[in-house]
Tab-separated table of C-alpha atoms and ligand atoms in Angstrom:
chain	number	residue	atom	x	y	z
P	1	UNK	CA	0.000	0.000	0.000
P	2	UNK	CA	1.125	3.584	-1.241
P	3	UNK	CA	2.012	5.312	2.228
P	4	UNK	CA	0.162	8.554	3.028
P	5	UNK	CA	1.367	11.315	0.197
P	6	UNK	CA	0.975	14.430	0.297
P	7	UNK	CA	2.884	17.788	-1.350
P	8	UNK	CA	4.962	17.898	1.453
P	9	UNK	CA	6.037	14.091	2.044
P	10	UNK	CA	6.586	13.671	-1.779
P	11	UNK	CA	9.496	16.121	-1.169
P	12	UNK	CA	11.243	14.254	0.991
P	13	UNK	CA	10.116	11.385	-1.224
P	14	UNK	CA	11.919	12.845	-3.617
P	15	UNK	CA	15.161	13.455	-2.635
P	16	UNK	CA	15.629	10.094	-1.109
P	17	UNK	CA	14.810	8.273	-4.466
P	18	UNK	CA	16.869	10.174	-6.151
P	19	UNK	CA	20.103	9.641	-3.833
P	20	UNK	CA	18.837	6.051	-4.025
P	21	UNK	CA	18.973	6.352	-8.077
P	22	UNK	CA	22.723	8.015	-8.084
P	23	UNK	CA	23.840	4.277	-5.395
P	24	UNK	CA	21.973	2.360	-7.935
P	25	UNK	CA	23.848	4.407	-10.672
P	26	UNK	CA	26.939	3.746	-9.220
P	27	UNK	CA	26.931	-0.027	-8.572
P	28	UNK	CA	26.144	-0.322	-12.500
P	29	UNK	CA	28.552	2.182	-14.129
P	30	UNK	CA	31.233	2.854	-11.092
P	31	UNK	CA	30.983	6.321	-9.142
P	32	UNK	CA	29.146	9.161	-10.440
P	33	UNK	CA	31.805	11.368	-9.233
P	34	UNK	CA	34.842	9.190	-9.919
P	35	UNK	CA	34.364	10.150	-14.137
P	36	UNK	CA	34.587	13.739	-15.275
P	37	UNK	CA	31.083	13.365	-17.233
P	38	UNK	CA	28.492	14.700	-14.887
P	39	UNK	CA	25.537	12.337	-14.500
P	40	UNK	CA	22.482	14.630	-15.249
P	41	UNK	CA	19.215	13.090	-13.517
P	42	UNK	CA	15.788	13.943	-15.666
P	43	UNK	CA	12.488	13.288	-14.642
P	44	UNK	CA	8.901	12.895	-16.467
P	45	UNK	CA	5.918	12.571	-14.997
P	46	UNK	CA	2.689	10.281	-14.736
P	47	UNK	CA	-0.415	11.802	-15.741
P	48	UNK	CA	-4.033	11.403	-14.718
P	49	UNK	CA	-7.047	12.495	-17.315
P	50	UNK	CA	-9.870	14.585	-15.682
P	51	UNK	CA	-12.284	13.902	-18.243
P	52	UNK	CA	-12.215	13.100	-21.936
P	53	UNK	CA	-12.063	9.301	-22.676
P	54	UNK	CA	-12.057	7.175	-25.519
P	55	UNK	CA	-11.974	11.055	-27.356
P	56	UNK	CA	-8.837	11.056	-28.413
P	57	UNK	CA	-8.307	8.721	-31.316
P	58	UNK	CA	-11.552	10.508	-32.429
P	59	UNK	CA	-10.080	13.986	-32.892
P	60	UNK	CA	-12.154	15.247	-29.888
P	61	UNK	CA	-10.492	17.117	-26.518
P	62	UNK	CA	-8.970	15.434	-23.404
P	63	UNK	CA	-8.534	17.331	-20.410
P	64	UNK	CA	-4.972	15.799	-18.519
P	65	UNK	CA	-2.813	17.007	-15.786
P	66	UNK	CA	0.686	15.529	-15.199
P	67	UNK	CA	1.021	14.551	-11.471
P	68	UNK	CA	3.635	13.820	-8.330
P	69	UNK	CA	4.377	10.234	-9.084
P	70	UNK	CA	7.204	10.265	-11.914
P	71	UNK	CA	9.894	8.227	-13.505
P	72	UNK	CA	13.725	9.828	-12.852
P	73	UNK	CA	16.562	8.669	-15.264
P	74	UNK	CA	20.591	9.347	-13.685
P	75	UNK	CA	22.532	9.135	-17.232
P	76	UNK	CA	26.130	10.004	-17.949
P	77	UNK	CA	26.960	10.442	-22.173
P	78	UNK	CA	28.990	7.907	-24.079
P	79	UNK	CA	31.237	8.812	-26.779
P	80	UNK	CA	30.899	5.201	-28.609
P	81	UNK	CA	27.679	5.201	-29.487
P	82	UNK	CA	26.318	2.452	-26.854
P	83	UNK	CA	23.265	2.887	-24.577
P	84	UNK	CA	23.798	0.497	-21.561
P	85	UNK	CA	20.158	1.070	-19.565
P	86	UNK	CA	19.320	-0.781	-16.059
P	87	UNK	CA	15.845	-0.443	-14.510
P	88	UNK	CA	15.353	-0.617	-10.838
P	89	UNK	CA	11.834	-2.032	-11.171
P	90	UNK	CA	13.414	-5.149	-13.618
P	91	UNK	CA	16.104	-7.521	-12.625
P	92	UNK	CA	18.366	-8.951	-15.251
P	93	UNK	CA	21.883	-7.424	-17.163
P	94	UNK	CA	22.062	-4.108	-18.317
P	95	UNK	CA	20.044	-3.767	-21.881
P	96	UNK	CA	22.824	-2.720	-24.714
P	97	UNK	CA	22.361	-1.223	-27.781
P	98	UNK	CA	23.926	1.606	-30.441
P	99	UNK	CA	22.456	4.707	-31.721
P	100	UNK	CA	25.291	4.092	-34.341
P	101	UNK	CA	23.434	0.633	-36.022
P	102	UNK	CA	19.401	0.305	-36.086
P	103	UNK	CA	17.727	-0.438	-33.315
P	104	UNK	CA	15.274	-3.287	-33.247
P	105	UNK	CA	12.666	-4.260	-30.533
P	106	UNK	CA	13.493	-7.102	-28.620
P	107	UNK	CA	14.412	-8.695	-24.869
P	108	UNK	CA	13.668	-7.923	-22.308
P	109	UNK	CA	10.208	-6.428	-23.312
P	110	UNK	CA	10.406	-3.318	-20.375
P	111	UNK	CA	13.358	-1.602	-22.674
P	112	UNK	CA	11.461	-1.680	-26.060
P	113	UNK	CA	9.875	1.931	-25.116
P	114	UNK	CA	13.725	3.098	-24.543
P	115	UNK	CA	14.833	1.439	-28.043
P	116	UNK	CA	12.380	2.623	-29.250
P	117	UNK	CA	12.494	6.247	-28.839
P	118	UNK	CA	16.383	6.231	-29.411
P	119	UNK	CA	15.691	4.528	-32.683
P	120	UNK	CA	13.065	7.319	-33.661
P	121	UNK	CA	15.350	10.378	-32.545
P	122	UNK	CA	18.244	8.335	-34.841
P	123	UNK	CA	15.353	7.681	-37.633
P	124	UNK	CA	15.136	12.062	-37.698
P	125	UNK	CA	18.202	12.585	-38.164
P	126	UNK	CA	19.160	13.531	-34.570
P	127	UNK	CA	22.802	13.451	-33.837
P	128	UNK	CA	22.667	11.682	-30.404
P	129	UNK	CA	25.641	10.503	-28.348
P	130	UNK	CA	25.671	7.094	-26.107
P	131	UNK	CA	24.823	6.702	-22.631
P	132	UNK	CA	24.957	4.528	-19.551
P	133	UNK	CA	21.248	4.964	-17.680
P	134	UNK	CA	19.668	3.822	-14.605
P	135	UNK	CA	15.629	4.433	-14.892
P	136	UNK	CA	14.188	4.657	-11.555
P	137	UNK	CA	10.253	5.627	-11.301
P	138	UNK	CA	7.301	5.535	-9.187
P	139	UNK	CA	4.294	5.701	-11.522
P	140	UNK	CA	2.841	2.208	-10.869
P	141	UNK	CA	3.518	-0.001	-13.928
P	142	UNK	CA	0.263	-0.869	-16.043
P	143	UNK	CA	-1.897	1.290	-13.279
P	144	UNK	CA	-3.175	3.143	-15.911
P	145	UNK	CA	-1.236	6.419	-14.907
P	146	UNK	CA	1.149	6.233	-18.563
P	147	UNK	CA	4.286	4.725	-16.716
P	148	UNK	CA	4.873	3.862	-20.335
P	149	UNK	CA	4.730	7.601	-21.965
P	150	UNK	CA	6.872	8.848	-18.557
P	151	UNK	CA	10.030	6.112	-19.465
P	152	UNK	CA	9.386	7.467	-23.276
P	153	UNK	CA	9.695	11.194	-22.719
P	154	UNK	CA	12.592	10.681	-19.896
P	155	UNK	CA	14.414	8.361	-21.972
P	156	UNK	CA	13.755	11.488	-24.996
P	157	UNK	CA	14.654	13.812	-22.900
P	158	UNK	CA	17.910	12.085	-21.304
P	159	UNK	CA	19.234	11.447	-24.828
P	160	UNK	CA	18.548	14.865	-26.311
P	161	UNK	CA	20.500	16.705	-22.849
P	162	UNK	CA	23.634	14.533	-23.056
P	163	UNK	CA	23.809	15.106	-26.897
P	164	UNK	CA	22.922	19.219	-25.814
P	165	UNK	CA	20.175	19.321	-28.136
P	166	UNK	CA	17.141	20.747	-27.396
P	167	UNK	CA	13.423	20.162	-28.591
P	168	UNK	CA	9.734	21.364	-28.866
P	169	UNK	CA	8.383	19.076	-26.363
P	170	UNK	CA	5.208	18.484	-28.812
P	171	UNK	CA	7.982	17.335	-31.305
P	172	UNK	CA	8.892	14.925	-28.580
P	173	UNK	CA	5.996	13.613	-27.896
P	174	UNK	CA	5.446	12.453	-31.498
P	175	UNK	CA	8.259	11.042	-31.444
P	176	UNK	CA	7.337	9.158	-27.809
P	177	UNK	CA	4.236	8.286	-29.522
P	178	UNK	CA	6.010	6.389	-32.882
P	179	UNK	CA	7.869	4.918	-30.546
P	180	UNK	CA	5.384	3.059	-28.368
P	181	UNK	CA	2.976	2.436	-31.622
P	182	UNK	CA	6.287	0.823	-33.689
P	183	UNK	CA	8.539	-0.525	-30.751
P	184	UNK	CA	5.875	-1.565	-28.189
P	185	UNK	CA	2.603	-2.305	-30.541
P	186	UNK	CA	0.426	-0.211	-28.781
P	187	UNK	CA	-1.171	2.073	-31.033
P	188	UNK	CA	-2.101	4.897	-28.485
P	189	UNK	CA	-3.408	8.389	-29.294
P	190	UNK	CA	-1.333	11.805	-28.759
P	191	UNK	CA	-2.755	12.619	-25.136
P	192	UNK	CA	0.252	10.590	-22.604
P	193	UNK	CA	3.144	11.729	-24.621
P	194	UNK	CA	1.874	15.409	-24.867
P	195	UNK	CA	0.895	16.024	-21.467
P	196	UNK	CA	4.161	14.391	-19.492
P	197	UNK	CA	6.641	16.581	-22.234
P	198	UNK	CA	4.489	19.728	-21.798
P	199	UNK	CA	2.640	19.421	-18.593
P	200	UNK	CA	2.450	22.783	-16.535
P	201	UNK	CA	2.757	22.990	-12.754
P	202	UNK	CA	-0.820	23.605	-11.003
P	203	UNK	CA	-2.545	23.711	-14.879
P	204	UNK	CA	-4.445	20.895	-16.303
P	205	UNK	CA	-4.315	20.752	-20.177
P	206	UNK	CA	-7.502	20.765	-22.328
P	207	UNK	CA	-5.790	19.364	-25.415
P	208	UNK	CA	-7.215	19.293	-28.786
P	209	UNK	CA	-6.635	15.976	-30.089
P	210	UNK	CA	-7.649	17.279	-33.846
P	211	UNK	CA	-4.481	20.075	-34.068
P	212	UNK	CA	-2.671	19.554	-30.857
P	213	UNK	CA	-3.710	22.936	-29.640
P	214	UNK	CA	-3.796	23.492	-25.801
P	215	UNK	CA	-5.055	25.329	-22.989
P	216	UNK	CA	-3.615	25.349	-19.708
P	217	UNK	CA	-6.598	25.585	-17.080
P	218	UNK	CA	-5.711	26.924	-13.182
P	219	UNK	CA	-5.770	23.977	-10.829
P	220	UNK	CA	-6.196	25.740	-7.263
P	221	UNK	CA	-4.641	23.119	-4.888
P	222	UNK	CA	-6.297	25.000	-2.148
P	223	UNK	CA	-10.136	24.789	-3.660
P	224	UNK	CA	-9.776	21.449	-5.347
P	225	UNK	CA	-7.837	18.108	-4.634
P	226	UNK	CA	-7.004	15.514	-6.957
P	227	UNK	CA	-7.549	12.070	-5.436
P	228	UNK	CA	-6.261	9.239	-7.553
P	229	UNK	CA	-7.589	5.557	-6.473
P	230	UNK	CA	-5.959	2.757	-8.167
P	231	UNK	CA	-8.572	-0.521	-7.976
P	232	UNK	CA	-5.331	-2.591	-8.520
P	233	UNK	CA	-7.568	-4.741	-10.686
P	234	UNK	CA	-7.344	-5.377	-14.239
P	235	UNK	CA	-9.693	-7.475	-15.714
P	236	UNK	CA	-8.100	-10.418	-18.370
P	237	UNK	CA	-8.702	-9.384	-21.876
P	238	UNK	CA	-8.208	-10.959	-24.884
P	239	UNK	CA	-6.736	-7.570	-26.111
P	240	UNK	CA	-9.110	-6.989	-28.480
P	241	UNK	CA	-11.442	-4.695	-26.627
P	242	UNK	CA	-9.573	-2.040	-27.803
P	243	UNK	CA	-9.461	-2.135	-31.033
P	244	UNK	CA	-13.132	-3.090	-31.443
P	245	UNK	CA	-13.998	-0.221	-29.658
P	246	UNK	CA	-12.102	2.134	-32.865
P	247	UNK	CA	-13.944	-0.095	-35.088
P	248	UNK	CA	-17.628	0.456	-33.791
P	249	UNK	CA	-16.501	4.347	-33.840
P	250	UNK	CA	-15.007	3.897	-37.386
P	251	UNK	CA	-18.271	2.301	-38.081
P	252	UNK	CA	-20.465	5.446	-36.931
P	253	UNK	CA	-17.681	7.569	-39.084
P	254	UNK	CA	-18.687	5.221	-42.441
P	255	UNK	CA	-21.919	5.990	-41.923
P	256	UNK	CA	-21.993	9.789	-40.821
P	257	UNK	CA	-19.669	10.415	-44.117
P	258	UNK	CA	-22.122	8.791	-46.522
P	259	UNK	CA	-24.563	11.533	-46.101
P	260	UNK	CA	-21.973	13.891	-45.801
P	261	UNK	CA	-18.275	13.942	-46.996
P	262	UNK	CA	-17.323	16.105	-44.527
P	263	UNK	CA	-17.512	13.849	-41.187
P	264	UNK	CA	-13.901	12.257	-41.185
P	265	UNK	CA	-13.877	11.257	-37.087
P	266	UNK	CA	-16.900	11.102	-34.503
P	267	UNK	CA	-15.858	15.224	-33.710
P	268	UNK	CA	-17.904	15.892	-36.572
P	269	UNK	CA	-20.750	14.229	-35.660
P	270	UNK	CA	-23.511	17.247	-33.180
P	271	UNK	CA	-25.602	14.774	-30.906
P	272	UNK	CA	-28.712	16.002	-33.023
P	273	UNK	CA	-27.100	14.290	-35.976
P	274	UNK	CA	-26.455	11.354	-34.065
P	275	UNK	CA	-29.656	11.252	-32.295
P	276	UNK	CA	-31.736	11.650	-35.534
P	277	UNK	CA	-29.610	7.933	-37.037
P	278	UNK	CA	-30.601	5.942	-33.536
P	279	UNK	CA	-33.076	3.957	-35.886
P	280	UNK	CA	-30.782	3.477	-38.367
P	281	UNK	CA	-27.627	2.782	-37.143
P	282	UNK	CA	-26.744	-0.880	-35.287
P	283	UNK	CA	-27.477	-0.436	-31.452
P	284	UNK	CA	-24.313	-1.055	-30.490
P	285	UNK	CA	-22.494	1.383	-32.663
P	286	UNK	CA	-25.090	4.079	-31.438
P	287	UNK	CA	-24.351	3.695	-28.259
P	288	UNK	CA	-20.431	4.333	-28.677
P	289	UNK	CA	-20.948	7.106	-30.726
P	290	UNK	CA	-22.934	8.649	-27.835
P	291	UNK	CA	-20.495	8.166	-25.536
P	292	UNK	CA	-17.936	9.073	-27.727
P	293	UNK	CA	-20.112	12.708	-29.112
P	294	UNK	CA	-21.276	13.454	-25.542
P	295	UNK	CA	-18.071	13.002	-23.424
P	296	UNK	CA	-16.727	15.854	-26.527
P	297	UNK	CA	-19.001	17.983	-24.995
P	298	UNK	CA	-18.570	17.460	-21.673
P	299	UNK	CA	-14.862	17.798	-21.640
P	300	UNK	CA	-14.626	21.530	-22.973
P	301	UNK	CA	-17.461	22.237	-20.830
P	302	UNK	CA	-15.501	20.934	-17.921
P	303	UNK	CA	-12.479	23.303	-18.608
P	304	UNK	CA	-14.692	25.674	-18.979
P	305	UNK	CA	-15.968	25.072	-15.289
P	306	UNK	CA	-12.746	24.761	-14.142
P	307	UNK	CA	-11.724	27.925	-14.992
P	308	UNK	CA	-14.779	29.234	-13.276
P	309	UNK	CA	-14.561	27.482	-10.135
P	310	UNK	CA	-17.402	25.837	-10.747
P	311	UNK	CA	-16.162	22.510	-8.742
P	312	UNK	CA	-20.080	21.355	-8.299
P	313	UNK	CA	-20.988	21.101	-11.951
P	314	UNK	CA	-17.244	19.938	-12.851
P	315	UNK	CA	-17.838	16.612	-10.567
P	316	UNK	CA	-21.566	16.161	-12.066
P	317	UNK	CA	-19.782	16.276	-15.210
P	318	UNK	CA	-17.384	13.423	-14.298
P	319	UNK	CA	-20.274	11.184	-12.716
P	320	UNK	CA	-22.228	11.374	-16.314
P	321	UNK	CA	-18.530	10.928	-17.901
P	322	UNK	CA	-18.499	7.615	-15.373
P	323	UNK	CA	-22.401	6.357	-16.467
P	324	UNK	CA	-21.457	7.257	-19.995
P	325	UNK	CA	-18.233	5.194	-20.095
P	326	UNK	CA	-20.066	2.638	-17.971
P	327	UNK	CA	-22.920	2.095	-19.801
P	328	UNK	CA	-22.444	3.213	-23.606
P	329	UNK	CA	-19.087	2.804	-24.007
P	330	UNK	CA	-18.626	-0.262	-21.913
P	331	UNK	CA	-15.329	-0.110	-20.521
P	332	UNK	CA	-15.751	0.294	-16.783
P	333	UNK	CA	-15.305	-2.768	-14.655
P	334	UNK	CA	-17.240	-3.426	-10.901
P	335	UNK	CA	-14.340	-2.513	-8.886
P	336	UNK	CA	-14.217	0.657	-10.607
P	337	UNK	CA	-17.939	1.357	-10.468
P	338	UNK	CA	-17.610	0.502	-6.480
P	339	UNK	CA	-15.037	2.956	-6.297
P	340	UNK	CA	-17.345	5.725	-7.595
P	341	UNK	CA	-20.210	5.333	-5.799
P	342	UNK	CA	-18.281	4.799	-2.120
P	343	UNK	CA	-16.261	7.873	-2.922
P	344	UNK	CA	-19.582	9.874	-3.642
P	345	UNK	CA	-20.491	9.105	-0.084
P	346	UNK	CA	-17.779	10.904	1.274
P	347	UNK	CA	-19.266	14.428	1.885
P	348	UNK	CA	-16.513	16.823	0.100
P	349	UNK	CA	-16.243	15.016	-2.843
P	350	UNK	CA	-17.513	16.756	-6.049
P	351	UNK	CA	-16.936	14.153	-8.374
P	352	UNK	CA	-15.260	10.982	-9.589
P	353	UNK	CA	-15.252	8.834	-12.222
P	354	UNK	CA	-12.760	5.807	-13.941
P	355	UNK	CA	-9.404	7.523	-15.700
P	356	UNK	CA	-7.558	5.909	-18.556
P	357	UNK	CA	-8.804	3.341	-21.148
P	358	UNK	CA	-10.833	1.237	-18.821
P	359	UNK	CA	-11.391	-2.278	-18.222
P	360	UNK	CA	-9.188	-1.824	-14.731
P	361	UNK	CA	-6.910	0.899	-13.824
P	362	UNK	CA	-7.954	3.846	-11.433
P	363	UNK	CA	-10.850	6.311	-10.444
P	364	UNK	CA	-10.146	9.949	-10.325
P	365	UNK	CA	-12.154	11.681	-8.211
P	366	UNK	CA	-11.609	15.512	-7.123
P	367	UNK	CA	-12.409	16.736	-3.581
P	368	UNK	CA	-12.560	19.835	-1.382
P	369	UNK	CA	-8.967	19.796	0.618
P	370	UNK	CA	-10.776	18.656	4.199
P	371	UNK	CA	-12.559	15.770	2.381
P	372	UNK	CA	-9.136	13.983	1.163
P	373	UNK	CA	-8.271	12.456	4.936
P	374	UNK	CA	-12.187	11.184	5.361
P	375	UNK	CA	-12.224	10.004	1.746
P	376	UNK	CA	-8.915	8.342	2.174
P	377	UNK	CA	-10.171	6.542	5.121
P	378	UNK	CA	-13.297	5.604	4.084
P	379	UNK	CA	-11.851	4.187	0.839
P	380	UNK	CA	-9.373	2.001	2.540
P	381	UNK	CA	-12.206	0.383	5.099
P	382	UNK	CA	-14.617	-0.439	2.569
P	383	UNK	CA	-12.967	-1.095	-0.735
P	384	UNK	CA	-11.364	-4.219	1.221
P	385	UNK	CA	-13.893	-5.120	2.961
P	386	UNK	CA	-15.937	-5.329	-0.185
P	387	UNK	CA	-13.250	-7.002	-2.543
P	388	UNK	CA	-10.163	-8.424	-0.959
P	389	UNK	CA	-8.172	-5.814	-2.435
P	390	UNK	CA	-6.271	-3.046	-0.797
P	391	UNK	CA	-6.401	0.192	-3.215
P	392	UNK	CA	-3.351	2.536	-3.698
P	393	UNK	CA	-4.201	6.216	-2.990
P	394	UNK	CA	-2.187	8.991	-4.162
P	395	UNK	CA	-3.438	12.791	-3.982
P	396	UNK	CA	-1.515	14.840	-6.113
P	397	UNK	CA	-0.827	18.444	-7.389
P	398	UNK	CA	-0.931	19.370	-11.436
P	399	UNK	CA	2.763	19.001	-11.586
P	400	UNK	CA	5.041	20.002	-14.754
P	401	UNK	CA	6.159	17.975	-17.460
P	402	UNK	CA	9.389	16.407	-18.050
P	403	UNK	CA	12.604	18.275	-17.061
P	404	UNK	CA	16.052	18.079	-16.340
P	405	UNK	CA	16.721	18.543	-12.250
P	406	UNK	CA	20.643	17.842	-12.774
V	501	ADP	P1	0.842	2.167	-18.080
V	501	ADP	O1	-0.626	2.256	-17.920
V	501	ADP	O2	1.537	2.220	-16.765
V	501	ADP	O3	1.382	3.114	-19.083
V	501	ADP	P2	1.739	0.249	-20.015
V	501	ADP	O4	1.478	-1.194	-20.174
V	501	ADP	O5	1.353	1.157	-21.120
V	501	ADP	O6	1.094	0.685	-18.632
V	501	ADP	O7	3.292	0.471	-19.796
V	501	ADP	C1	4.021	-0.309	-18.886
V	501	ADP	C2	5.399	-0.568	-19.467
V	501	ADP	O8	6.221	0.629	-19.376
V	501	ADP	C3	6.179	-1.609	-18.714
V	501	ADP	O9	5.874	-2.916	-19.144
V	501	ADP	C4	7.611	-1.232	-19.102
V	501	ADP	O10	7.909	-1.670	-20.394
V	501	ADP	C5	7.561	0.283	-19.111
V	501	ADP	N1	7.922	0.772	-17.775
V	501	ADP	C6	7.100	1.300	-16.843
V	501	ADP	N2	7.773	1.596	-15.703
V	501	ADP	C7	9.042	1.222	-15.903
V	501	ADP	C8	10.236	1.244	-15.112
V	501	ADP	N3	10.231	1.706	-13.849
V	501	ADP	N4	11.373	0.789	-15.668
V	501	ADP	C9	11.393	0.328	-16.930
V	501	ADP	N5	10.321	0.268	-17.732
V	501	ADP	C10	9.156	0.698	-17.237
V	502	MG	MG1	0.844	3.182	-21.150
């Protein structure tokens, strides 16, 4: 179980994992202060999505906010080429490989998002130098909190600073995102990579997925807490879920453009369009396409909330986000759904709903500051009781995206 966090623990958090990175640093490559290359320590962080799921890959809005738990990288350059990377969270020798020669996927599996992004920054023509790298990070691994995009844009980020190159952190994130899609199979949408590179302390980002246009919305720490609640369940999938999900949106598309060239994606689609095909179109399909058209709607009404301080309609927003997901879209599991409806109990809490793809993974719910302790507490008495499972909690800030501390 995730001890107690708040702001002021996760800096002392902080500093100890990172003197624990530089010992772990050293018993791999030899002292960091016995070679005249300075070891430079980057970090990138997790992210948690407010509202705006499933939206993405259909050109709509998602409203992220990069948050405390992150992954930190110690690296020292390399002049031949070689990237020798070590993991604290995976045993095993150090993973080898040269920006000088191409750079396939292979074992172990953990490193393919590092090869991966290496072989991408090679791939544009990006003069990069070697390295020897110990990755070190606390965003729980398949939680749903984008462990995956915060090793991509730290291993970016590490490789661009010890070659002294700088880039648009959009640019990176493309580049994060080719990587996972190509190296790691997983053909994810533009929101994880853009809001760990260009996340912005105490600002969520409403991020348009159609032009990658953003606008960083006020998150007032002392009005509004973010509580993340990790179920710790994932349900067994055959791993097709995901895809058939595009498909039945694709399908909606196909039909949409028929009578009218000009719907490409779902974002095209008004609900009165939609709602006028329910008789035509197969149930199913309708009933993504809702979810899909109304959670659009929802999430630039929620930044638009935000900005107001409108915290009671923000979390009825979520709940309908949760039903719509739930219900329409299908993606929600029980644990998740138990999660909701206990933390809804908890007087203080606006709103909460599940965060990431689904079928597992965590509920985000945000809270008035003196409902975080009671919420905490009642979370961790009944979500046991109730399933056998203890949940990780973490309450976090709206942190910035990646950057180099050293
Ligand atoms: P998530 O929801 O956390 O992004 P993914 O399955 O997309 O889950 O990504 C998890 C993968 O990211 C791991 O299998 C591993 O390859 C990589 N990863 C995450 N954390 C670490 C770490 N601390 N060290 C090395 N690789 C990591
Ligand atoms: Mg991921």
């Amino acid at each position: 179980m995730q001890p107690p966090r708040g702001p002021s623990s996760s800096v002392t958090d902080n500093a100890a994992r990172q003197a624990a990175l530089l010992g772990a640093f050293g018993r791999h490559f030899g002292s960091p202060t016995a070679n005249s290359r300075r070891v430079r320590i980057i970090r990138a962080p997790g992210r948690v999505n407010l509202i705006g799921e499933h939206t993405d890959y259909n050109d709509g809005f998602v409203f992220p906010m990069a948050i405390e738990p992150q992954a930190l990288i110690a690296c020292r350059s390399r002049d031949d080429g070689l990237v020798r990377l070590a993991s604290t969270a995976f045993e095993g020798p150090l993973v080898e490989f040269s920006v000088q020669r191409r750079i396939e996927s292979g074992e172990p599996g953990w490193a393919n998002y590092s090869r991966g992004v290496a072989q991408q920054l090679v791939s544009a023509g990006i003069p990069l130098c070697g390295m020897d790298a110990v990755i070190d990070s606390s965003v729980p691994v398949g939680g749903g909190l984008s462990s995956s995009a915060a090793i991509e844009v730290a291993t970016g980020l590490a490789l661009l600073t010890l070659a002294g190159l700088d880039m648009d952190p959009q640019r990176l994130a493309l580049v994060c995102q080719q990587a996972e899609h190509f190296f790691a199979g997983v053909p994810c949408g533009i929101m994880d990579q853009t809001i760990v590179a260009a996340g912005r302390a105490g600002h969520a980002m409403l991020l348009d997925c159609r032009d990658l246009s953003k606008q960083y919305i006020p998150v007032d720490g002392r009005e509004l807490q973010v509580v993340i609640i990790n179920s710790m369940v994932r349900h067994a999938l055959t791993g097709g879920e995901y895809a058939e999900r595009r498909e039945q949106c694709n399908a909606g598309v196909r039909h949409f453009n028929q009578g009218n060239p000009g719907v490409t994606t779902l974002r095209d689609v008004s609900l009165e369009t939609l709602r006028a095909a329910e008789d035509v179109l197969p149930a199913v399909v309708y009933r993504r396409c809702r979810h899909v058209v109304t959670e659009i709607a929802r999430t630039t009404r929620a930044a638009a909330l935000l900005l107001q301080n409108d915290y009671d309609e923000l979390g009825r927003l979520m709940l309908q986000s949760h039903e719509s997901l739930r219900g329409d879209f299908e993606v929600s599991t029980p644990e998740l759904d138990l999660l909701v409806a206990e933390a809804m109990t908890v007087r203080g809490v606006y709103g909460a709903r599940m965060t990431g793809a689904g079928f597992g993974g965590c509920v985000i719910a945000v809270v008035q500051p003196r409902a975080v302790e009671p919420l905490r507490h009642h979370i961790l008495k009944v979500y046991p009781e109730k399933t056998g499972v203890t949940p990780d909690i973490y309450v976090t800030t709206a942190t910035a995206g990646a950057s180099v501390l050293e």
